[in-house]
Amino acid sequence: MRAQFREGRPGAGPPARPERHTDLMDRGRKVLEAAARFAGPEHDAEHDAAPDTVHDLTALDGRLAVLTSALRERLASKGTRPDGLEAVGLGISLADALDVRHEIHDHLSHERLRRLDAMEAGLSPLRRLRHPDELLDRVCETVLDSCGFDRVMLSRVEGSVWRPWKSRAVTDREPERAFREWIRGIPEIRLDHLTLESEMVRCHRPALVADGEHDPRVHRPLLEASGLRSYVAAPLMPAGRVIGFLHADHTSAPVTSLDLDILWAFTRAFGRLFERTVLLARLGEQREKVQAAMETLGNVLGDLAAAEIELVPRPSVAASGSRADRPPVHSSSAALESLLTPRELEVLSLMATGATNDRIAEQLVISNGTVKSHVKRILRKLRAENRGEAIYDYLHLTIGDN
């Protein structure tokens, strides 16, 4: 069903369980069982986990590595040297194990490169985005299309609170719809020291859950709502701070260590992209504020320049019809000093440069609320309706004196 769903989708990642993987698992299990018998009772399958319970090629390779070492020891041991037939069996078993291990390594290397290439292709369109909201809207879809998972969940982290946010799957069956409904109804989850997610926040590392039913770190309500049994999760860390998680899994197979590596590589790359778009968005906002302040300043200076070259006195404010109820302000900058306190003069001078309240607060090392109070008193004392009028009067009086 997954292959049919992905058919024709541009940028779709490789299948989660290719045919080559299945063939290697089948061969590896058989070789593992045979090698365990030759390696001795302590390595026999009945004394260890059964081969058919191994679903990860990396885990299978690890089991085979232990057995190949044991087979070598038996062949080289002088005290318990095997007879001719047993030695032949040991040699064949050892050769088969080494051969399967070589094929596993070759397959995993190619699989890793293929999935990393698909992940990079999926990230490429995201690099053209310029706003963080656009990235967040696309992240789940990109993980599905380029990282080879069947379902992904995006969460937010706010202090000590974890908030599941949105989920997307390659199919839209009833379990997926029910899971999305659960997410919408969960306001927050406390990140106590026992949860897997709190470990990711503390250690800044991804996590793999092989068996959610028996893993005490797993959040039980999440397990029940999602049906997760085996999944990988990784923290989103732009600027080195955890702001969210990505959880991903497969519909019909356990996740592997390669899945963990792919999701971790994606979250690190996505974190850098997100940090970049946040900075771009902030720069854009500041640019707009500066442009607006410069436009206001340009208008004020233009009015002052025009007033200097007029041959007749400039009409009074009341005569022009604007601010009719406002009495004229004193015609000397010295009058400002009598009207305003030294701190208010500082605030007004910074306002005239186009500085925002936040910038003024930072410059004068005072709170934003204190700046707002100063601005209100300045407007009241100058009888100005807004900041623009106050800035106009300030520039008119201070520049006019020069």
mmCIF file of C-alpha atoms in Angstrom:
data_model
loop_
_atom_site.group_PDB
_atom_site.id
_atom_site.type_symbol
_atom_site.label_atom_id
_atom_site.label_comp_id
_atom_site.label_asym_id
_atom_site.label_seq_id
_atom_site.Cartn_x
_atom_site.Cartn_y
_atom_site.Cartn_z
ATOM 1 C CA MET A 1 0.000 0.000 0.000
ATOM 2 C CA ARG A 2 2.839 2.361 0.781
ATOM 3 C CA ALA A 3 4.426 1.887 -2.652
ATOM 4 C CA GLN A 4 1.096 2.530 -4.374
ATOM 5 C CA PHE A 5 0.540 5.646 -2.313
ATOM 6 C CA ARG A 6 3.971 7.027 -3.175
ATOM 7 C CA GLU A 7 3.863 6.134 -6.859
ATOM 8 C CA GLY A 8 4.550 9.179 -9.013
ATOM 9 C CA ARG A 9 5.234 11.499 -6.082
ATOM 10 C CA PRO A 10 8.274 13.655 -6.816
ATOM 11 C CA GLY A 11 11.072 13.395 -4.278
ATOM 12 C CA ALA A 12 9.627 10.323 -2.572
ATOM 13 C CA GLY A 13 12.153 8.504 -0.449
ATOM 14 C CA PRO A 14 13.211 4.884 -0.861
ATOM 15 C CA PRO A 15 10.931 2.105 0.410
ATOM 16 C CA ALA A 16 11.326 1.442 4.101
ATOM 17 C CA ARG A 17 11.867 -2.322 3.525
ATOM 18 C CA PRO A 18 13.393 -3.050 0.073
ATOM 19 C CA GLU A 19 13.513 -6.569 -1.279
ATOM 20 C CA ARG A 20 17.264 -6.751 -0.729
ATOM 21 C CA HIS A 21 16.741 -6.143 2.975
ATOM 22 C CA THR A 22 14.292 -9.050 3.221
ATOM 23 C CA ASP A 23 16.616 -11.420 1.375
ATOM 24 C CA LEU A 24 19.544 -10.542 3.630
ATOM 25 C CA MET A 25 17.450 -10.961 6.760
ATOM 26 C CA ASP A 26 16.300 -14.413 5.659
ATOM 27 C CA ARG A 27 19.805 -15.542 4.758
ATOM 28 C CA GLY A 28 21.307 -13.991 7.849
ATOM 29 C CA ARG A 29 18.859 -15.738 10.191
ATOM 30 C CA LYS A 30 19.656 -19.125 8.655
ATOM 31 C CA VAL A 31 23.403 -18.542 8.876
ATOM 32 C CA LEU A 32 22.978 -17.261 12.425
ATOM 33 C CA GLU A 33 21.131 -20.390 13.485
ATOM 34 C CA ALA A 34 23.728 -22.685 11.896
ATOM 35 C CA ALA A 35 26.667 -20.727 13.306
ATOM 36 C CA ALA A 36 25.136 -20.795 16.793
ATOM 37 C CA ARG A 37 25.008 -24.610 16.695
ATOM 38 C CA PHE A 38 28.670 -24.901 15.649
ATOM 39 C CA ALA A 39 29.889 -22.218 18.055
ATOM 40 C CA GLY A 40 28.890 -24.242 21.097
ATOM 41 C CA PRO A 41 26.054 -24.564 23.622
ATOM 42 C CA GLU A 42 26.587 -21.119 25.072
ATOM 43 C CA HIS A 43 25.795 -19.619 21.652
ATOM 44 C CA ASP A 44 22.985 -21.945 20.647
ATOM 45 C CA ALA A 45 19.738 -20.216 19.647
ATOM 46 C CA GLU A 46 17.875 -21.815 22.534
ATOM 47 C CA HIS A 47 20.269 -20.061 24.938
ATOM 48 C CA ASP A 48 20.021 -16.750 23.115
ATOM 49 C CA ALA A 49 17.357 -14.682 21.405
ATOM 50 C CA ALA A 50 15.830 -16.668 18.551
ATOM 51 C CA PRO A 51 17.048 -15.582 15.084
ATOM 52 C CA ASP A 52 13.524 -14.865 13.868
ATOM 53 C CA THR A 53 13.188 -12.137 16.519
ATOM 54 C CA VAL A 54 15.982 -10.104 14.894
ATOM 55 C CA HIS A 55 14.525 -7.560 12.445
ATOM 56 C CA ASP A 56 17.386 -5.081 12.177
ATOM 57 C CA LEU A 57 20.303 -5.772 9.840
ATOM 58 C CA THR A 58 22.633 -3.921 12.172
ATOM 59 C CA ALA A 59 21.557 -6.098 15.111
ATOM 60 C CA LEU A 60 21.877 -9.189 12.935
ATOM 61 C CA ASP A 61 25.390 -8.165 11.948
ATOM 62 C CA GLY A 62 26.269 -7.705 15.616
ATOM 63 C CA ARG A 63 25.028 -11.204 16.463
ATOM 64 C CA LEU A 64 26.983 -12.660 13.548
ATOM 65 C CA ALA A 65 30.120 -10.802 14.649
ATOM 66 C CA VAL A 66 29.974 -12.508 18.046
ATOM 67 C CA LEU A 67 29.483 -15.925 16.458
ATOM 68 C CA THR A 68 32.241 -15.529 13.864
ATOM 69 C CA SER A 69 34.622 -14.709 16.691
ATOM 70 C CA ALA A 70 33.494 -17.842 18.539
ATOM 71 C CA LEU A 71 33.891 -19.994 15.408
ATOM 72 C CA ARG A 72 37.431 -18.713 14.879
ATOM 73 C CA GLU A 73 38.298 -19.532 18.469
ATOM 74 C CA ARG A 74 37.017 -23.086 18.112
ATOM 75 C CA LEU A 75 38.966 -23.616 14.896
ATOM 76 C CA ALA A 76 42.176 -22.231 16.394
ATOM 77 C CA SER A 77 41.874 -23.780 19.861
ATOM 78 C CA LYS A 78 44.433 -26.498 20.525
ATOM 79 C CA GLY A 79 42.699 -27.864 23.572
ATOM 80 C CA THR A 80 39.365 -28.552 21.863
ATOM 81 C CA ARG A 81 40.429 -28.943 18.248
ATOM 82 C CA PRO A 82 37.433 -30.282 16.272
ATOM 83 C CA ASP A 83 37.593 -33.439 14.210
ATOM 84 C CA GLY A 84 37.654 -33.383 10.424
ATOM 85 C CA LEU A 85 33.915 -33.289 9.725
ATOM 86 C CA GLU A 86 33.254 -30.765 12.465
ATOM 87 C CA ALA A 87 36.121 -28.613 11.246
ATOM 88 C CA VAL A 88 34.605 -28.612 7.746
ATOM 89 C CA GLY A 89 31.242 -27.603 9.186
ATOM 90 C CA LEU A 90 32.850 -24.872 11.260
ATOM 91 C CA GLY A 91 34.743 -23.573 8.240
ATOM 92 C CA ILE A 92 31.647 -23.521 6.036
ATOM 93 C CA SER A 93 29.604 -21.828 8.755
ATOM 94 C CA LEU A 94 32.339 -19.253 9.326
ATOM 95 C CA ALA A 95 32.633 -18.548 5.584
ATOM 96 C CA ASP A 96 28.850 -18.169 5.256
ATOM 97 C CA ALA A 97 28.717 -15.804 8.242
ATOM 98 C CA LEU A 98 31.552 -13.658 6.888
ATOM 99 C CA ASP A 99 29.936 -13.607 3.451
ATOM 100 C CA VAL A 100 26.575 -12.485 4.847
ATOM 101 C CA ARG A 101 28.252 -9.866 7.010
ATOM 102 C CA HIS A 102 30.065 -8.470 3.972
ATOM 103 C CA GLU A 103 26.789 -8.249 2.029
ATOM 104 C CA ILE A 104 25.063 -6.620 4.992
ATOM 105 C CA HIS A 105 27.794 -3.978 5.220
ATOM 106 C CA ASP A 106 27.627 -3.348 1.491
ATOM 107 C CA HIS A 107 23.836 -3.074 1.529
ATOM 108 C CA LEU A 108 23.751 -0.796 4.572
ATOM 109 C CA SER A 109 26.374 1.497 3.034
ATOM 110 C CA HIS A 110 24.411 1.847 -0.198
ATOM 111 C CA GLU A 111 21.136 2.167 1.701
ATOM 112 C CA ARG A 112 22.573 4.922 3.879
ATOM 113 C CA LEU A 113 23.892 6.857 0.878
ATOM 114 C CA ARG A 114 20.616 6.436 -1.005
ATOM 115 C CA ARG A 115 18.523 7.667 1.896
ATOM 116 C CA LEU A 116 20.877 10.550 2.644
ATOM 117 C CA ASP A 117 20.645 11.593 -1.012
ATOM 118 C CA ALA A 118 16.846 11.431 -0.847
ATOM 119 C CA MET A 119 16.865 13.447 2.383
ATOM 120 C CA GLU A 120 19.106 16.100 0.826
ATOM 121 C CA ALA A 121 16.804 16.304 -2.201
ATOM 122 C CA GLY A 122 13.853 16.823 0.149
ATOM 123 C CA LEU A 123 15.622 19.600 2.033
ATOM 124 C CA SER A 124 16.550 21.464 -1.147
ATOM 125 C CA PRO A 125 13.114 23.114 -1.714
ATOM 126 C CA LEU A 126 13.012 24.167 1.948
ATOM 127 C CA ARG A 127 16.174 26.224 1.505
ATOM 128 C CA ARG A 128 14.252 28.609 -0.767
ATOM 129 C CA LEU A 129 11.704 29.461 1.923
ATOM 130 C CA ARG A 130 12.048 32.734 3.805
ATOM 131 C CA HIS A 131 9.633 32.457 6.714
ATOM 132 C CA PRO A 132 9.626 29.993 9.648
ATOM 133 C CA ASP A 133 5.884 29.346 9.356
ATOM 134 C CA GLU A 134 6.404 28.063 5.812
ATOM 135 C CA LEU A 135 9.053 25.648 7.054
ATOM 136 C CA LEU A 136 6.846 24.337 9.842
ATOM 137 C CA ASP A 137 3.999 23.783 7.375
ATOM 138 C CA ARG A 138 6.255 21.643 5.185
ATOM 139 C CA VAL A 139 8.356 19.688 7.687
ATOM 140 C CA CYS A 140 6.090 16.650 8.202
ATOM 141 C CA GLU A 141 5.434 16.219 4.502
ATOM 142 C CA THR A 142 9.156 16.472 3.749
ATOM 143 C CA VAL A 143 10.061 13.817 6.321
ATOM 144 C CA LEU A 144 7.552 11.419 4.767
ATOM 145 C CA ASP A 145 8.592 12.097 1.186
ATOM 146 C CA SER A 146 12.351 12.148 1.610
ATOM 147 C CA CYS A 147 13.278 10.167 4.734
ATOM 148 C CA GLY A 148 11.380 6.946 4.091
ATOM 149 C CA PHE A 149 8.947 6.889 7.028
ATOM 150 C CA ASP A 150 5.230 6.061 7.085
ATOM 151 C CA ARG A 151 4.185 8.520 9.783
ATOM 152 C CA VAL A 152 5.696 11.539 11.499
ATOM 153 C CA MET A 153 4.644 13.773 14.391
ATOM 154 C CA LEU A 154 5.899 17.304 15.058
ATOM 155 C CA SER A 155 5.884 18.582 18.644
ATOM 156 C CA ARG A 156 6.760 21.844 20.363
ATOM 157 C CA VAL A 157 8.749 22.262 23.564
ATOM 158 C CA GLU A 158 7.984 25.286 25.730
ATOM 159 C CA GLY A 159 10.024 25.280 28.910
ATOM 160 C CA SER A 160 9.191 22.064 30.754
ATOM 161 C CA VAL A 161 6.102 21.388 28.640
ATOM 162 C CA TRP A 162 5.933 19.137 25.589
ATOM 163 C CA ARG A 163 3.051 19.834 23.186
ATOM 164 C CA PRO A 164 2.281 17.356 20.356
ATOM 165 C CA TRP A 165 1.336 19.640 17.482
ATOM 166 C CA LYS A 166 0.643 17.952 14.160
ATOM 167 C CA SER A 167 0.904 14.550 12.513
ATOM 168 C CA ARG A 168 1.026 13.308 8.951
ATOM 169 C CA ALA A 169 0.994 9.798 7.454
ATOM 170 C CA VAL A 170 1.299 8.258 4.002
ATOM 171 C CA THR A 171 -2.248 6.931 4.368
ATOM 172 C CA ASP A 172 -5.378 8.479 5.856
ATOM 173 C CA ARG A 173 -6.911 5.547 7.624
ATOM 174 C CA GLU A 174 -9.026 5.694 10.756
ATOM 175 C CA PRO A 175 -6.069 5.162 13.166
ATOM 176 C CA GLU A 176 -4.249 8.149 11.666
ATOM 177 C CA ARG A 177 -7.365 10.330 11.899
ATOM 178 C CA ALA A 178 -7.942 9.249 15.495
ATOM 179 C CA PHE A 179 -4.327 10.061 16.345
ATOM 180 C CA ARG A 180 -4.629 13.564 14.868
ATOM 181 C CA GLU A 181 -7.779 14.067 16.911
ATOM 182 C CA TRP A 182 -5.901 12.994 20.051
ATOM 183 C CA ILE A 183 -3.175 15.534 19.304
ATOM 184 C CA ARG A 184 -5.723 18.334 18.980
ATOM 185 C CA GLY A 185 -7.190 17.411 22.363
ATOM 186 C CA ILE A 186 -3.892 17.241 24.279
ATOM 187 C CA PRO A 187 -2.913 20.716 25.562
ATOM 188 C CA GLU A 188 0.392 19.769 27.152
ATOM 189 C CA ILE A 189 2.561 16.999 28.607
ATOM 190 C CA ARG A 190 4.886 17.693 31.504
ATOM 191 C CA LEU A 191 8.502 16.742 30.808
ATOM 192 C CA ASP A 192 9.409 14.849 33.964
ATOM 193 C CA HIS A 193 12.714 13.064 34.370
ATOM 194 C CA LEU A 194 11.292 9.654 33.445
ATOM 195 C CA THR A 195 10.176 10.370 29.892
ATOM 196 C CA LEU A 196 12.204 9.674 26.780
ATOM 197 C CA GLU A 197 11.550 13.215 25.585
ATOM 198 C CA SER A 198 13.050 14.743 28.731
ATOM 199 C CA GLU A 199 16.214 12.731 28.034
ATOM 200 C CA MET A 200 16.375 14.246 24.544
ATOM 201 C CA VAL A 201 16.035 17.743 25.983
ATOM 202 C CA ARG A 202 18.709 17.071 28.579
ATOM 203 C CA CYS A 203 21.199 15.171 26.383
ATOM 204 C CA HIS A 204 20.496 16.777 22.991
ATOM 205 C CA ARG A 205 20.491 13.339 21.371
ATOM 206 C CA PRO A 206 17.957 11.287 19.354
ATOM 207 C CA ALA A 207 16.372 8.101 20.665
ATOM 208 C CA LEU A 208 15.228 4.757 19.309
ATOM 209 C CA VAL A 209 12.433 2.781 20.930
ATOM 210 C CA ALA A 210 12.607 -0.875 19.893
ATOM 211 C CA ASP A 211 9.697 -2.078 22.032
ATOM 212 C CA GLY A 212 7.421 0.642 23.335
ATOM 213 C CA GLU A 213 5.276 -1.786 25.329
ATOM 214 C CA HIS A 214 8.165 -2.633 27.633
ATOM 215 C CA ASP A 215 10.079 0.643 27.599
ATOM 216 C CA PRO A 216 9.386 2.555 30.835
ATOM 217 C CA ARG A 217 10.506 5.835 29.270
ATOM 218 C CA VAL A 218 7.631 5.918 26.778
ATOM 219 C CA HIS A 219 4.671 8.200 27.525
ATOM 220 C CA ARG A 220 1.803 5.730 27.906
ATOM 221 C CA PRO A 221 -1.036 7.914 26.522
ATOM 222 C CA LEU A 222 1.044 8.600 23.397
ATOM 223 C CA LEU A 223 1.656 4.881 22.970
ATOM 224 C CA GLU A 224 -2.041 4.065 23.271
ATOM 225 C CA ALA A 225 -3.253 6.862 21.001
ATOM 226 C CA SER A 226 -0.722 6.332 18.229
ATOM 227 C CA GLY A 227 -0.308 2.591 18.308
ATOM 228 C CA LEU A 228 3.447 3.167 18.323
ATOM 229 C CA ARG A 229 5.489 0.091 19.140
ATOM 230 C CA SER A 230 8.794 0.920 17.535
ATOM 231 C CA TYR A 231 9.797 4.456 16.599
ATOM 232 C CA VAL A 232 12.605 6.971 16.440
ATOM 233 C CA ALA A 233 12.568 10.528 17.795
ATOM 234 C CA ALA A 234 14.948 13.447 17.512
ATOM 235 C CA PRO A 235 15.061 16.973 18.991
ATOM 236 C CA LEU A 236 14.822 20.121 16.865
ATOM 237 C CA MET A 237 17.607 22.398 18.105
ATOM 238 C CA PRO A 238 18.108 25.674 16.238
ATOM 239 C CA ALA A 239 20.779 27.733 18.004
ATOM 240 C CA GLY A 240 21.485 24.766 20.290
ATOM 241 C CA ARG A 241 18.181 24.933 22.202
ATOM 242 C CA VAL A 242 15.509 22.224 21.982
ATOM 243 C CA ILE A 243 12.291 23.774 20.673
ATOM 244 C CA GLY A 244 10.523 20.647 19.460
ATOM 245 C CA PHE A 245 10.644 16.973 18.486
ATOM 246 C CA LEU A 246 10.082 14.816 15.448
ATOM 247 C CA HIS A 247 8.753 11.286 16.045
ATOM 248 C CA ALA A 248 8.673 8.863 13.103
ATOM 249 C CA ASP A 249 7.828 5.216 12.534
ATOM 250 C CA HIS A 250 6.909 2.553 9.975
ATOM 251 C CA THR A 251 3.472 1.016 9.617
ATOM 252 C CA SER A 252 4.413 -2.653 9.445
ATOM 253 C CA ALA A 253 8.021 -3.019 10.570
ATOM 254 C CA PRO A 254 10.267 -1.945 13.449
ATOM 255 C CA VAL A 255 12.559 1.019 13.029
ATOM 256 C CA THR A 256 16.306 0.500 12.657
ATOM 257 C CA SER A 257 19.470 2.286 13.654
ATOM 258 C CA LEU A 258 19.650 3.627 10.094
ATOM 259 C CA ASP A 259 16.207 5.212 10.585
ATOM 260 C CA LEU A 260 17.581 6.888 13.690
ATOM 261 C CA ASP A 261 20.599 8.245 11.787
ATOM 262 C CA ILE A 262 18.439 9.567 8.941
ATOM 263 C CA LEU A 263 15.967 11.359 11.225
ATOM 264 C CA TRP A 264 18.823 12.806 13.291
ATOM 265 C CA ALA A 265 20.565 14.103 10.160
ATOM 266 C CA PHE A 266 17.287 15.654 8.981
ATOM 267 C CA THR A 267 16.511 17.397 12.286
ATOM 268 C CA ARG A 268 19.999 18.890 12.484
ATOM 269 C CA ALA A 269 19.784 20.235 8.940
ATOM 270 C CA PHE A 270 16.224 21.460 9.486
ATOM 271 C CA GLY A 271 17.265 23.200 12.705
ATOM 272 C CA ARG A 272 19.856 25.221 10.806
ATOM 273 C CA LEU A 273 17.309 26.131 8.130
ATOM 274 C CA PHE A 274 14.771 27.162 10.762
ATOM 275 C CA GLU A 275 17.295 29.344 12.572
ATOM 276 C CA ARG A 276 18.159 31.027 9.261
ATOM 277 C CA THR A 277 14.525 31.785 8.379
ATOM 278 C CA VAL A 278 13.836 33.163 11.872
ATOM 279 C CA LEU A 279 16.780 35.544 11.498
ATOM 280 C CA LEU A 280 15.620 36.550 8.021
ATOM 281 C CA ALA A 281 12.107 37.214 9.304
ATOM 282 C CA ARG A 282 13.418 39.326 12.183
ATOM 283 C CA LEU A 283 15.680 41.283 9.866
ATOM 284 C CA GLY A 284 12.716 41.899 7.575
ATOM 285 C CA GLU A 285 10.623 43.214 10.458
ATOM 286 C CA GLN A 286 13.421 45.505 11.626
ATOM 287 C CA ARG A 287 13.982 46.722 8.076
ATOM 288 C CA GLU A 288 10.309 47.673 7.787
ATOM 289 C CA LYS A 289 10.460 49.550 11.098
ATOM 290 C CA VAL A 290 13.602 51.390 10.062
ATOM 291 C CA GLN A 291 12.081 52.262 6.701
ATOM 292 C CA ALA A 292 8.951 53.611 8.384
ATOM 293 C CA ALA A 293 11.056 55.643 10.825
ATOM 294 C CA MET A 294 13.208 57.004 7.998
ATOM 295 C CA GLU A 295 10.110 57.897 6.027
ATOM 296 C CA THR A 296 8.737 59.798 9.021
ATOM 297 C CA LEU A 297 12.067 61.527 9.518
ATOM 298 C CA GLY A 298 12.264 62.387 5.823
ATOM 299 C CA ASN A 299 8.833 63.957 5.896
ATOM 300 C CA VAL A 300 9.751 66.004 8.969
ATOM 301 C CA LEU A 301 13.019 67.203 7.450
ATOM 302 C CA GLY A 302 11.246 67.990 4.187
ATOM 303 C CA ASP A 303 8.749 70.173 6.001
ATOM 304 C CA LEU A 304 11.555 71.953 7.825
ATOM 305 C CA ALA A 305 13.465 72.562 4.623
ATOM 306 C CA ALA A 306 10.369 73.950 2.912
ATOM 307 C CA ALA A 307 9.677 76.225 5.880
ATOM 308 C CA GLU A 308 13.174 77.718 5.644
ATOM 309 C CA ILE A 309 12.745 78.897 2.051
ATOM 310 C CA GLU A 310 9.217 80.301 2.285
ATOM 311 C CA LEU A 311 8.905 84.096 1.793
ATOM 312 C CA VAL A 312 5.898 84.354 4.091
ATOM 313 C CA PRO A 313 5.444 83.163 7.644
ATOM 314 C CA ARG A 314 4.401 79.561 7.972
ATOM 315 C CA PRO A 315 0.649 79.263 8.701
ATOM 316 C CA SER A 316 -0.191 78.404 12.243
ATOM 317 C CA VAL A 317 -1.333 74.931 13.061
ATOM 318 C CA ALA A 318 -4.800 76.164 13.870
ATOM 319 C CA ALA A 319 -5.066 78.005 10.538
ATOM 320 C CA SER A 320 -4.091 74.915 8.568
ATOM 321 C CA GLY A 321 -7.009 73.020 10.010
ATOM 322 C CA SER A 322 -4.971 70.189 11.571
ATOM 323 C CA ARG A 323 -4.484 69.779 15.318
ATOM 324 C CA ALA A 324 -6.772 72.800 15.651
ATOM 325 C CA ASP A 325 -7.286 72.413 19.345
ATOM 326 C CA ARG A 326 -3.572 72.252 20.129
ATOM 327 C CA PRO A 327 -1.944 75.446 21.459
ATOM 328 C CA PRO A 328 1.388 76.354 19.845
ATOM 329 C CA VAL A 329 4.511 74.921 21.393
ATOM 330 C CA HIS A 330 7.232 77.258 22.632
ATOM 331 C CA SER A 331 9.539 78.385 19.840
ATOM 332 C CA SER A 332 12.821 77.582 21.545
ATOM 333 C CA SER A 333 14.580 74.315 22.253
ATOM 334 C CA ALA A 334 15.244 75.680 25.721
ATOM 335 C CA ALA A 335 11.510 75.475 26.273
ATOM 336 C CA LEU A 336 11.719 71.707 25.864
ATOM 337 C CA GLU A 337 13.998 71.567 28.859
ATOM 338 C CA SER A 338 11.431 73.421 30.923
ATOM 339 C CA LEU A 339 8.624 71.118 29.748
ATOM 340 C CA LEU A 340 10.385 67.753 29.877
ATOM 341 C CA THR A 341 12.584 66.016 32.379
ATOM 342 C CA PRO A 342 16.128 65.029 31.362
ATOM 343 C CA ARG A 343 15.029 61.397 30.995
ATOM 344 C CA GLU A 344 12.066 62.401 28.845
ATOM 345 C CA LEU A 345 14.412 64.447 26.657
ATOM 346 C CA GLU A 346 16.600 61.368 26.236
ATOM 347 C CA VAL A 347 13.594 59.289 25.257
ATOM 348 C CA LEU A 348 12.380 61.951 22.815
ATOM 349 C CA SER A 349 15.800 62.290 21.197
ATOM 350 C CA LEU A 350 15.912 58.529 20.627
ATOM 351 C CA MET A 351 12.357 58.598 19.281
ATOM 352 C CA ALA A 352 13.525 61.156 16.730
ATOM 353 C CA THR A 353 16.102 58.647 15.424
ATOM 354 C CA GLY A 354 13.316 56.169 14.685
ATOM 355 C CA ALA A 355 14.125 53.913 17.648
ATOM 356 C CA THR A 356 11.364 51.594 18.845
ATOM 357 C CA ASN A 357 10.320 51.314 22.482
ATOM 358 C CA ASP A 358 12.328 48.099 22.764
ATOM 359 C CA ARG A 359 15.415 49.797 21.375
ATOM 360 C CA ILE A 360 14.985 52.802 23.671
ATOM 361 C CA ALA A 361 14.611 50.503 26.679
ATOM 362 C CA GLU A 362 17.781 48.671 25.714
ATOM 363 C CA GLN A 363 19.700 51.895 25.104
ATOM 364 C CA LEU A 364 18.673 53.511 28.400
ATOM 365 C CA VAL A 365 18.689 50.249 30.384
ATOM 366 C CA ILE A 366 15.086 50.615 31.515
ATOM 367 C CA SER A 367 12.011 48.445 31.095
ATOM 368 C CA ASN A 368 9.696 48.632 28.108
ATOM 369 C CA GLY A 369 6.843 49.666 30.373
ATOM 370 C CA THR A 370 8.891 52.586 31.684
ATOM 371 C CA VAL A 371 9.538 53.723 28.106
ATOM 372 C CA LYS A 372 5.818 53.626 27.358
ATOM 373 C CA SER A 373 5.121 55.787 30.433
ATOM 374 C CA HIS A 374 7.748 58.320 29.323
ATOM 375 C CA VAL A 375 6.272 58.442 25.802
ATOM 376 C CA LYS A 376 2.776 59.075 27.171
ATOM 377 C CA ARG A 377 4.007 61.935 29.361
ATOM 378 C CA ILE A 378 5.979 63.419 26.453
ATOM 379 C CA LEU A 379 2.909 63.408 24.205
ATOM 380 C CA ARG A 380 0.798 64.928 26.959
ATOM 381 C CA LYS A 381 3.284 67.688 27.782
ATOM 382 C CA LEU A 382 3.853 68.563 24.105
ATOM 383 C CA ARG A 383 0.132 68.168 23.443
ATOM 384 C CA ALA A 384 0.983 65.891 20.529
ATOM 385 C CA GLU A 385 -1.486 63.332 19.245
ATOM 386 C CA ASN A 386 1.137 60.787 18.226
ATOM 387 C CA ARG A 387 4.853 60.081 18.068
ATOM 388 C CA GLY A 388 5.177 61.698 14.648
ATOM 389 C CA GLU A 389 3.926 65.046 15.933
ATOM 390 C CA ALA A 390 6.214 64.877 18.950
ATOM 391 C CA ILE A 391 9.199 64.078 16.723
ATOM 392 C CA TYR A 392 8.241 66.918 14.370
ATOM 393 C CA ASP A 393 8.168 69.431 17.233
ATOM 394 C CA TYR A 394 11.457 68.147 18.622
ATOM 395 C CA LEU A 395 13.266 68.407 15.305
ATOM 396 C CA HIS A 396 11.632 71.729 14.434
ATOM 397 C CA LEU A 397 12.691 73.305 17.685
ATOM 398 C CA THR A 398 16.160 71.796 18.043
ATOM 399 C CA ILE A 399 17.165 72.215 14.408
ATOM 400 C CA GLY A 400 15.418 75.535 14.092
ATOM 401 C CA ASP A 401 17.574 76.969 16.866
ATOM 402 C CA ASN A 402 20.649 76.125 14.870
#
